[in-house]
mmCIF file of C-alpha atoms and ligand atoms in Angstrom:
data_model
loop_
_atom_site.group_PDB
_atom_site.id
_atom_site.type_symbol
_atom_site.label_atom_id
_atom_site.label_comp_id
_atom_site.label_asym_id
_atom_site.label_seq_id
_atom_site.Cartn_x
_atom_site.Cartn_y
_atom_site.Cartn_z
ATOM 1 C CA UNK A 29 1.092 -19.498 11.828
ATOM 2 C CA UNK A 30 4.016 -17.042 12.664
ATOM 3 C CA UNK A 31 3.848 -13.814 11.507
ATOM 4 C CA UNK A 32 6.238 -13.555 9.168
ATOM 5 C CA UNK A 33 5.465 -16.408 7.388
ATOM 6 C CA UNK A 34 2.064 -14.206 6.347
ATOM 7 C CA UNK A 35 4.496 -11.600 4.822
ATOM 8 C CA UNK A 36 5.809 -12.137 1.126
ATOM 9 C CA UNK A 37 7.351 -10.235 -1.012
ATOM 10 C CA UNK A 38 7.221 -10.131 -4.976
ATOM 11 C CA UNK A 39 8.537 -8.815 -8.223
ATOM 12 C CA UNK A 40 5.721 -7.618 -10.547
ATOM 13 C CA UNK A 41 2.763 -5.540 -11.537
ATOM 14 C CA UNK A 42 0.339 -5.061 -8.628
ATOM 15 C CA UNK A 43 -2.929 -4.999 -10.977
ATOM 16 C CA UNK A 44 -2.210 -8.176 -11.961
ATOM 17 C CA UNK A 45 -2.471 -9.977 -8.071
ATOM 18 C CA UNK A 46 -5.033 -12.176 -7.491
ATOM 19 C CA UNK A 47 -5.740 -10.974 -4.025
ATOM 20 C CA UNK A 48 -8.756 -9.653 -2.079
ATOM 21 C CA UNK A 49 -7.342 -6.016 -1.837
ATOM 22 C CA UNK A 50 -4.671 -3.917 -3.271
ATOM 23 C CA UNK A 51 -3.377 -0.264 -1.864
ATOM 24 C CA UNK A 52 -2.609 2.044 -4.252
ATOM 25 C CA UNK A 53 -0.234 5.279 -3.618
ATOM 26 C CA UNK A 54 -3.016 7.893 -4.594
ATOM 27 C CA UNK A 55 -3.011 11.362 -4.772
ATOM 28 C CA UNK A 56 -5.249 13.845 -1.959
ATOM 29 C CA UNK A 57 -7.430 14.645 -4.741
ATOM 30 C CA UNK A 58 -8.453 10.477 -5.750
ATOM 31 C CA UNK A 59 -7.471 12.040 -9.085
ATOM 32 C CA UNK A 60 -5.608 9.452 -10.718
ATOM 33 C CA UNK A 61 -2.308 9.921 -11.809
ATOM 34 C CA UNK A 62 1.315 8.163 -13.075
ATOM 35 C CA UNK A 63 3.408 5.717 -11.096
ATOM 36 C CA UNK A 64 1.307 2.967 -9.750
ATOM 37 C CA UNK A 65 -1.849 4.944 -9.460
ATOM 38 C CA UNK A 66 -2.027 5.066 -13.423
ATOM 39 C CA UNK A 67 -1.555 1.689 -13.790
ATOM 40 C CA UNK A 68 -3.915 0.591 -11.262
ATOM 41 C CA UNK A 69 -6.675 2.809 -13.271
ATOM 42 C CA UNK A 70 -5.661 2.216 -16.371
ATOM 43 C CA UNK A 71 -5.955 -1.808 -16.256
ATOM 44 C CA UNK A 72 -9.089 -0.831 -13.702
ATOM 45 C CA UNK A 73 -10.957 1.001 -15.941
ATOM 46 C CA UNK A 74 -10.557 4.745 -15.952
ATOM 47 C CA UNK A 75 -13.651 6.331 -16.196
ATOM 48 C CA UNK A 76 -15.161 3.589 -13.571
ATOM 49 C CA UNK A 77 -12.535 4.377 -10.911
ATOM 50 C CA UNK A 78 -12.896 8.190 -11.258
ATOM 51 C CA UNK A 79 -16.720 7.393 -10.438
ATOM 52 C CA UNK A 80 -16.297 5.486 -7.592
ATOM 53 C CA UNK A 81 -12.914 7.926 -6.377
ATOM 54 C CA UNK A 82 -15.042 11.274 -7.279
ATOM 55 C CA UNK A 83 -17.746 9.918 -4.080
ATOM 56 C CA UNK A 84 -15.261 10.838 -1.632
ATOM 57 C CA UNK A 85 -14.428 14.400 -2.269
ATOM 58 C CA UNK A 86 -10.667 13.450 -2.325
ATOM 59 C CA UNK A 87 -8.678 11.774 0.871
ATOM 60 C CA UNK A 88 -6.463 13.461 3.642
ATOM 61 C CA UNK A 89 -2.898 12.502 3.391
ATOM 62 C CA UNK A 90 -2.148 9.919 6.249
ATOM 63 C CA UNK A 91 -5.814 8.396 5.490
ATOM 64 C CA UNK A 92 -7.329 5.576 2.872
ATOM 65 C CA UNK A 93 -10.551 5.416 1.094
ATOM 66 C CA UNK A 94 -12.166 2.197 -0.434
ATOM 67 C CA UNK A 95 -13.552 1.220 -3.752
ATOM 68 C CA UNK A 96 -14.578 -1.721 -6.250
ATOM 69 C CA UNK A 97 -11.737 -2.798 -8.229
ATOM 70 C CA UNK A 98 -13.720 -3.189 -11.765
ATOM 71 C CA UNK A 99 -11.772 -4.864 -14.474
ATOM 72 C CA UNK A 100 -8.934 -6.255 -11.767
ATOM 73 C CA UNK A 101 -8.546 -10.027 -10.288
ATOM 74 C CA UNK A 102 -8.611 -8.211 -6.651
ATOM 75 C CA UNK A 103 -12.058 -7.637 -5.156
ATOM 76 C CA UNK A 104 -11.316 -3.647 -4.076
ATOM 77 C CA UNK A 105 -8.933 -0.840 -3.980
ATOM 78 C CA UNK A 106 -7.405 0.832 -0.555
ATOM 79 C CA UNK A 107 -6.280 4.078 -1.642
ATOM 80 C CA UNK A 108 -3.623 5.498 0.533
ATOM 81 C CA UNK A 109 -2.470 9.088 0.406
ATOM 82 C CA UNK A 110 1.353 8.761 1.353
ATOM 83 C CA UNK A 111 3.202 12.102 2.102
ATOM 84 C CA UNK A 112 5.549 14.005 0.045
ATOM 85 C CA UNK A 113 9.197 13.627 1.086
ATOM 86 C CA UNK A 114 10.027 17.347 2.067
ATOM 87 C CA UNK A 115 13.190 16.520 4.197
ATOM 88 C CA UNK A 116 11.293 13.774 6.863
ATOM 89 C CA UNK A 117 10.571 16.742 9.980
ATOM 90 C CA UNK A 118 7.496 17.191 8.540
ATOM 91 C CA UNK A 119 5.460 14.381 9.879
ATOM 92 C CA UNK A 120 6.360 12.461 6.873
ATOM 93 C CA UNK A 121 7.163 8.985 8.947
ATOM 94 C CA UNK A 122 3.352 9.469 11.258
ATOM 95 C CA UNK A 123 1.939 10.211 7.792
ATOM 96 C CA UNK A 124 3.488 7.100 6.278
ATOM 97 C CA UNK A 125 2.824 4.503 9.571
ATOM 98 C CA UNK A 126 -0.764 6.039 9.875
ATOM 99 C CA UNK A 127 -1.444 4.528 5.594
ATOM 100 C CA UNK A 128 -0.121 1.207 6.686
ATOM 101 C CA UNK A 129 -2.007 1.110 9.655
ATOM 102 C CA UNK A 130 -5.110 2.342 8.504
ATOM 103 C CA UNK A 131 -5.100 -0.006 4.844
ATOM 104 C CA UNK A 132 -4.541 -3.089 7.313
ATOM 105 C CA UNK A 133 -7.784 -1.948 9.885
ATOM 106 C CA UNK A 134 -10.070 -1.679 6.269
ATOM 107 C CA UNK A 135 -8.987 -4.817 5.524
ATOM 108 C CA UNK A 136 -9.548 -6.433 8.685
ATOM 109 C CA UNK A 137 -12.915 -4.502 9.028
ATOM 110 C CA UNK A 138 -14.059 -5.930 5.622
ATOM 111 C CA UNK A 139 -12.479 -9.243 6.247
ATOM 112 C CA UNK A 140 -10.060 -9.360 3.414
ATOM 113 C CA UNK A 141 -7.591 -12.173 4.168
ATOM 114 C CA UNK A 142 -4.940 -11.079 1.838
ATOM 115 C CA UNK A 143 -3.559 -7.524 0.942
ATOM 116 C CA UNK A 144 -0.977 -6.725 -1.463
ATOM 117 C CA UNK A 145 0.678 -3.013 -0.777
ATOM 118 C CA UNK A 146 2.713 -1.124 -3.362
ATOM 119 C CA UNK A 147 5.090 1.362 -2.145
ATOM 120 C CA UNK A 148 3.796 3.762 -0.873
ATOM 121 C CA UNK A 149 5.646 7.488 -1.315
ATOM 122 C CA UNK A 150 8.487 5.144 -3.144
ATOM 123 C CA UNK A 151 7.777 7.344 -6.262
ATOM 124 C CA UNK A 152 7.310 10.601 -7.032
ATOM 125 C CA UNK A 153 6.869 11.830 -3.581
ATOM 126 C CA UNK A 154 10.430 11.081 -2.718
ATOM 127 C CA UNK A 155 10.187 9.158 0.584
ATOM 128 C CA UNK A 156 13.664 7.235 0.951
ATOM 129 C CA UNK A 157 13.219 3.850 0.271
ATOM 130 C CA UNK A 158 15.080 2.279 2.913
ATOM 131 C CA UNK A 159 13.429 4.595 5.993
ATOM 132 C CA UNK A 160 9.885 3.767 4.034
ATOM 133 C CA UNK A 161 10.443 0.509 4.011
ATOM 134 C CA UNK A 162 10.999 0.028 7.701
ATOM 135 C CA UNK A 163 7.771 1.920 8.572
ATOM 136 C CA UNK A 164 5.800 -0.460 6.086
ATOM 137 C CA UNK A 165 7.638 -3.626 7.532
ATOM 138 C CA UNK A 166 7.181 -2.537 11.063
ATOM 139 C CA UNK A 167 3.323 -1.101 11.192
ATOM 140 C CA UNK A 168 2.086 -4.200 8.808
ATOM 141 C CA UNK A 169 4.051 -6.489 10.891
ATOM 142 C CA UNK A 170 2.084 -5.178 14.200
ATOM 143 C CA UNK A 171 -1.207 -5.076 12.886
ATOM 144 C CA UNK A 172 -1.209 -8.578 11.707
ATOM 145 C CA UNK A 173 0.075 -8.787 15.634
ATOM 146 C CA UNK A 174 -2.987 -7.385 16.810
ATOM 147 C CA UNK A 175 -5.574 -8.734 14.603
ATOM 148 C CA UNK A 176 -5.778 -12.263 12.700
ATOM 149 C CA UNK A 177 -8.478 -11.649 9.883
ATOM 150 C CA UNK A 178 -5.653 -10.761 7.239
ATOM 151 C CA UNK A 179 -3.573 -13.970 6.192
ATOM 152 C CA UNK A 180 -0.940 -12.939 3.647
ATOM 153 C CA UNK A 181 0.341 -9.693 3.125
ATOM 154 C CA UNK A 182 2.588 -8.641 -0.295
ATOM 155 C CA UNK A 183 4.577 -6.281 -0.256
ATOM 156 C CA UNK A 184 4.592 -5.607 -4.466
ATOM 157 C CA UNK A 185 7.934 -4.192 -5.669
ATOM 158 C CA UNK A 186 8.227 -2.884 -9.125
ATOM 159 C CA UNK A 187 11.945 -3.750 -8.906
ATOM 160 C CA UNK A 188 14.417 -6.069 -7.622
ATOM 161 C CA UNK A 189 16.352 -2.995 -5.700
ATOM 162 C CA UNK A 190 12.848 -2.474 -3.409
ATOM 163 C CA UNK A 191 12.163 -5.911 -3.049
ATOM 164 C CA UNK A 192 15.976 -6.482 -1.622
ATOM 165 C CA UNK A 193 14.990 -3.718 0.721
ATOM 166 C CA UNK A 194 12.056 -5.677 1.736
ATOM 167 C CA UNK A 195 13.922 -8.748 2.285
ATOM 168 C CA UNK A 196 16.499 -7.642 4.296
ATOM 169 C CA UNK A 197 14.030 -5.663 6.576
ATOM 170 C CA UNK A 198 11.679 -9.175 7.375
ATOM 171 C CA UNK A 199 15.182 -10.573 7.834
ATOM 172 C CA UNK A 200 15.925 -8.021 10.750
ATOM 173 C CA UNK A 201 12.066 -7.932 11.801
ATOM 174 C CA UNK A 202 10.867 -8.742 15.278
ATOM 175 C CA UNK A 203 7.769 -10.089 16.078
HETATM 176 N N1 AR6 B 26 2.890 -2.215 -9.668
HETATM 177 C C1 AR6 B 26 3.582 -2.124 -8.522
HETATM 178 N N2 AR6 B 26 4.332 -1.052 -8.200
HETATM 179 C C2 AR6 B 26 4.399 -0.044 -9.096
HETATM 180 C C3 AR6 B 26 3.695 -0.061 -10.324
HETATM 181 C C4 AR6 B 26 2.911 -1.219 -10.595
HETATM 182 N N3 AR6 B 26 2.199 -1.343 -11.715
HETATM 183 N N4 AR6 B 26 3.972 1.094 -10.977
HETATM 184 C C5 AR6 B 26 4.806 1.807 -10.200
HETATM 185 N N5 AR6 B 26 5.089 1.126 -9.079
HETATM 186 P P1 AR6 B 26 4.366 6.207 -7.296
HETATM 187 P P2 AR6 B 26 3.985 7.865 -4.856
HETATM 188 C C6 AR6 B 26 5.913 1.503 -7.915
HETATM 189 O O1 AR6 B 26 5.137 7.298 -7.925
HETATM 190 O O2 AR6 B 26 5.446 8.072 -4.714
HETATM 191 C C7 AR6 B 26 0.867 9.292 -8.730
HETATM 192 O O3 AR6 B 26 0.861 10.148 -9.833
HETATM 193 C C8 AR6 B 26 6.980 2.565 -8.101
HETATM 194 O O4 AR6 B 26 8.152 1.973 -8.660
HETATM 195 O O5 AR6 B 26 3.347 5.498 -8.078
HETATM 196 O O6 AR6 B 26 3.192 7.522 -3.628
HETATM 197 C C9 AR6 B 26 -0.293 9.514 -7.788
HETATM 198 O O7 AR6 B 26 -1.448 9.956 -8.467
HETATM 199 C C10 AR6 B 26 7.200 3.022 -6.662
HETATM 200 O O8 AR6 B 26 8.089 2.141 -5.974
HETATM 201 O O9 AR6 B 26 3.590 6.726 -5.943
HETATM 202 C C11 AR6 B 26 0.232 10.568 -6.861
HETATM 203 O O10 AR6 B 26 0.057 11.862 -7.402
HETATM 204 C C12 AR6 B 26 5.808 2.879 -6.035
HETATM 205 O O11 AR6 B 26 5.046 2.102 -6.964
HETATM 206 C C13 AR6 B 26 1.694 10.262 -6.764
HETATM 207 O O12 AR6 B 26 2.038 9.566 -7.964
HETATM 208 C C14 AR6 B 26 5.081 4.168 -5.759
HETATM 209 O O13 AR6 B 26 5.421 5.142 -6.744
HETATM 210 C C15 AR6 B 26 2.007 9.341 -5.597
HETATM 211 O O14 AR6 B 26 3.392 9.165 -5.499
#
């Protein structure tokens, strides 16, 4: 199958995906928070996330950590630790690629076949949307590249402005 065809992007509420895994945009702490991380532990089941978050002692930025998804139709959580946007010459972009790259190699690892990212940074922490979404586009299309196990990956926009973004970028992408 060509690579692209594997990539999809949708409209909608990223705790309600019927996929193997979902990435959340987490906090260094695994503390829960707004944005997409609240959601994702709200319609998770609070207290059980914070349980299963709490094991790790909290997550560098740049890296992901792995737990059960509870009350959600996926099977597990990656949570990735974006960076802050403080003016992209402070390793923000490295920071970003290395989440995308290392949420695709725990899926592959636990042989997840379908992944559904939210964005990543897209929030609070600033990152500009359009420079953000290159790095996801370009690191998820290279992994799946490198490694077959994942089958369909979803990029999850909470609005049609993102998901434009998204479009126009797998438009432009080369494989
Ligand atoms: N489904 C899909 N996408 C969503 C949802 C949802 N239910 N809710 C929000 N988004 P953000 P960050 C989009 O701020 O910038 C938290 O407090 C949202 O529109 O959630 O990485 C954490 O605890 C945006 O495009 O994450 C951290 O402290 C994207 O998800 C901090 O925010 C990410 O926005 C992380 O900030």
């Amino acid at each position: 199958m060509p690579i692209l065809n594997k990539v999809e992007v949708l409209v909608g509420d990223i705790t309600q995906l019927d996929v193997a895994v979902i990435v959340n945009a987490a906090n260094s702490q695994l503390a829960g928070g707004g944005g997409v991380d609240g959601a994702i532990h709200e319609a998770a089941g609070y207290r059980q996330l914070q349980e299963a978050c709490a094991v790790f002692g909290g997550c560098p930025t740049g890296d992901v950590r792995l737990t059960p998804s509870f009350n959600l139709p996926s099977k597990a959580i990656i949570h990735a630790v974006g960076p802050i946007w403080r003016g992209g010459e402070q390793g923000e972009p490295d920071t970003l690629r290395s989440c995308y790259r290392k949420a695709m190699a725990v899926a592959a690892k636990e042989g997840f076949e379908s992944i559904a990212f939210s964005a990543i940074s897209c929030g609070v922490y600033g990152y500009p949307h359009e420079l953000a979404v290159v790095i996801a586009v370009n690191e998820v299309v290279c992994c799946l590249a490198q490694d077959s196990t994942v089958k369909k990956v979803i990029f999850c926009c909470f609005g049609e402005e993102m998901a434009d973004l998204y479009r126009q970028r797998l438009k432009n992408a080369t494989v």
